[in-house]
mmCIF file of C-alpha atoms in Angstrom:
data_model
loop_
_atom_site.group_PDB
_atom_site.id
_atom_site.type_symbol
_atom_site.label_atom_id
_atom_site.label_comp_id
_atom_site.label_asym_id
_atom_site.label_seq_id
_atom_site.Cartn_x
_atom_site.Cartn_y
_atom_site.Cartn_z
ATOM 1 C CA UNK A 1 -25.073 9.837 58.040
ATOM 2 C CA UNK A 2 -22.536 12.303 57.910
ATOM 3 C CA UNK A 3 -20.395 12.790 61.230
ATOM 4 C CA UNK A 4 -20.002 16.404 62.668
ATOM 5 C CA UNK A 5 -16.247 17.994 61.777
ATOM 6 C CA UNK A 6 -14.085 18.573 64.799
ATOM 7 C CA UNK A 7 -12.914 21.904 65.330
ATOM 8 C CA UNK A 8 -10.170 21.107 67.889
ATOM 9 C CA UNK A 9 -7.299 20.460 65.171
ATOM 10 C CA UNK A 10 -8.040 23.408 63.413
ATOM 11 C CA UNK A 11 -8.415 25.671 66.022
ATOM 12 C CA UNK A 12 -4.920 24.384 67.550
ATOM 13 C CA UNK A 13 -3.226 24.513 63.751
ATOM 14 C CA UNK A 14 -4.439 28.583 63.831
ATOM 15 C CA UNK A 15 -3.281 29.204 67.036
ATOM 16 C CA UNK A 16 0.371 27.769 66.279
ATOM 17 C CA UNK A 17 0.255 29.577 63.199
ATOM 18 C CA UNK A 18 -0.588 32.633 65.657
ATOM 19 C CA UNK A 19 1.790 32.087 68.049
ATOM 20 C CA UNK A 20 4.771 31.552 65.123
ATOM 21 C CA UNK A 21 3.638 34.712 63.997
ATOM 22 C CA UNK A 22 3.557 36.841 67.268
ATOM 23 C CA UNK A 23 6.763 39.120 67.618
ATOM 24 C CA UNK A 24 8.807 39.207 70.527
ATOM 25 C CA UNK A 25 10.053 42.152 71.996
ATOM 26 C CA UNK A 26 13.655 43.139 71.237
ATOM 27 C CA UNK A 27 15.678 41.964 74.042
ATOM 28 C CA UNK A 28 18.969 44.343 75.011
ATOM 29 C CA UNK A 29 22.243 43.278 73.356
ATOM 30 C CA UNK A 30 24.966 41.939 75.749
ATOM 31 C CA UNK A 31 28.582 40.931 75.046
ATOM 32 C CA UNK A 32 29.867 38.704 76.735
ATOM 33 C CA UNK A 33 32.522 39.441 79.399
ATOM 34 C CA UNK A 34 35.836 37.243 78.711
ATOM 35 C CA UNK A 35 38.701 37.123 80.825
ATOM 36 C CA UNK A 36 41.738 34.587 79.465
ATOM 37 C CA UNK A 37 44.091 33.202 81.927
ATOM 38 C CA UNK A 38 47.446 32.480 81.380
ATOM 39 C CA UNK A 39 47.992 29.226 79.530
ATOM 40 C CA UNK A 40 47.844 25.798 82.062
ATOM 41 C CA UNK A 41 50.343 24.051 79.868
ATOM 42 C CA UNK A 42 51.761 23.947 76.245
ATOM 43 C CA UNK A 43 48.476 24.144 73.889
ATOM 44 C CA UNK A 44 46.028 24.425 76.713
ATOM 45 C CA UNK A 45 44.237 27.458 77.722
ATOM 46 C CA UNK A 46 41.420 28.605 80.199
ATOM 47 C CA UNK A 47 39.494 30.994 79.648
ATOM 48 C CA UNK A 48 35.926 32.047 81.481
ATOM 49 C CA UNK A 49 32.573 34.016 79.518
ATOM 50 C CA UNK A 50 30.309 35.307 82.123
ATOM 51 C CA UNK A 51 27.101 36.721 80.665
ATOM 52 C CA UNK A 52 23.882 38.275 82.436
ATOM 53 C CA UNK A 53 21.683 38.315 79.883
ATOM 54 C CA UNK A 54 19.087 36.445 78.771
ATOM 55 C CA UNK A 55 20.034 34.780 81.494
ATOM 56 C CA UNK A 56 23.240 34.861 83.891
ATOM 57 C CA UNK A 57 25.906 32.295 82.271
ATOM 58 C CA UNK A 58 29.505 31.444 83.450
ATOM 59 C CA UNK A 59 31.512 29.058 81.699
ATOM 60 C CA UNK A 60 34.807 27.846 82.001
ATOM 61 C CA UNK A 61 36.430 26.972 78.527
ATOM 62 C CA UNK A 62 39.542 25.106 77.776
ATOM 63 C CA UNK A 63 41.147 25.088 74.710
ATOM 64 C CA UNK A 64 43.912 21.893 73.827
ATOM 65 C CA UNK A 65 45.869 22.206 71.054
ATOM 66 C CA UNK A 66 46.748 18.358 70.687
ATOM 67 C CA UNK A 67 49.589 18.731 68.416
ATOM 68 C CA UNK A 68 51.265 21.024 71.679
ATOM 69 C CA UNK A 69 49.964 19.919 74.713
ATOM 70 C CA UNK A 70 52.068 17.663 76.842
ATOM 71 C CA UNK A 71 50.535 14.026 77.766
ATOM 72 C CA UNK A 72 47.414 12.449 76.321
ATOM 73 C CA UNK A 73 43.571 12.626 77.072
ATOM 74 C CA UNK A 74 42.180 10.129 79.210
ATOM 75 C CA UNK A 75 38.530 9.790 80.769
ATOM 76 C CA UNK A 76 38.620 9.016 84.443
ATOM 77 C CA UNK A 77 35.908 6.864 86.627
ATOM 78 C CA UNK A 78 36.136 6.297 90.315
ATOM 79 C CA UNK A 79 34.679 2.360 90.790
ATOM 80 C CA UNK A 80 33.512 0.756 94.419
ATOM 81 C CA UNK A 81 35.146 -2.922 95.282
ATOM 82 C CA UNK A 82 31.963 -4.201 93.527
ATOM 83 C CA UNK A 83 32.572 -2.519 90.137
ATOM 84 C CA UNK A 84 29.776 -0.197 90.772
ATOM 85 C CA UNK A 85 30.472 3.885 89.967
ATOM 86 C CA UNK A 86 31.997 6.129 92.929
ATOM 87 C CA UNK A 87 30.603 9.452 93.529
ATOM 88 C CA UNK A 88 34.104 11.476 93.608
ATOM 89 C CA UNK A 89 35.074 14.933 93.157
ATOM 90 C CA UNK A 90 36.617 16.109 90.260
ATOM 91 C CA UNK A 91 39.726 17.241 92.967
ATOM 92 C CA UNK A 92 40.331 13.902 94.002
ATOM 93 C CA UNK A 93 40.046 12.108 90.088
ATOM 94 C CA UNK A 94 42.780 14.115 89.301
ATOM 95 C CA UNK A 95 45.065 13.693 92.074
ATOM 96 C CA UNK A 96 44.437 9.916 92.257
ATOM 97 C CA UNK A 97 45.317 9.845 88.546
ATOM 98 C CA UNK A 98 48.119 12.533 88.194
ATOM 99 C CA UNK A 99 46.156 15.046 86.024
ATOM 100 C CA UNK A 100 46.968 18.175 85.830
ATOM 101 C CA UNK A 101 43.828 19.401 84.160
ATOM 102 C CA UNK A 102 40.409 18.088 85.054
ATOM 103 C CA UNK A 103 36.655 18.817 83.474
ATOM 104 C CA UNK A 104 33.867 17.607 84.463
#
């Protein structure tokens, strides 16, 4: 006895296929906004992109130059008596730890 053929995987491969093939609408160009602030240090620079479109976007972007920039990189934790992790601020990491740059 011959069993029946199931249509579901072939209707769901044609409507991918239809989908994948469906042209979106041209969305409006945008450039970026970037505003660079004076260098933090030797080799390390801020600077912040703030976009609307396709969605609104600010970012904060800092640039080390390791062969200039003073001191080393080090990754900072904040740990409870019990060895557990500390919910801290990024403020207070760097000011326990003497940073003058923090990211989080």
């Amino acid at each position: 006895m011959l069993r029946p053929r199931r249509l579901v995987p072939a209707f769901t491969l044609a409507f991918l296929v239809a989908c994948a093939t469906t042209v979106a609408p041209p969305r409006p160009s945008v450039t970026p906004v970037a505003a660079e602030a004076p260098a933090i240090a030797a080799g390390v620079t801020h600077r912040t992109v703030v976009r609307t479109q396709p969605t609104p976007l600010v970012a904060h972007i800092v640039t080390i130059d390791l062969a200039k920039a003073p001191g080393n990189l080090k990754v900072v934790v904040d740990r409870g008596a019990d060895g557990n992790l500390v919910a801290t601020t990024v403020r207070e990491l760097a000011a326990r730890n003497g940073l003058f740059l923090a990211v989080n």
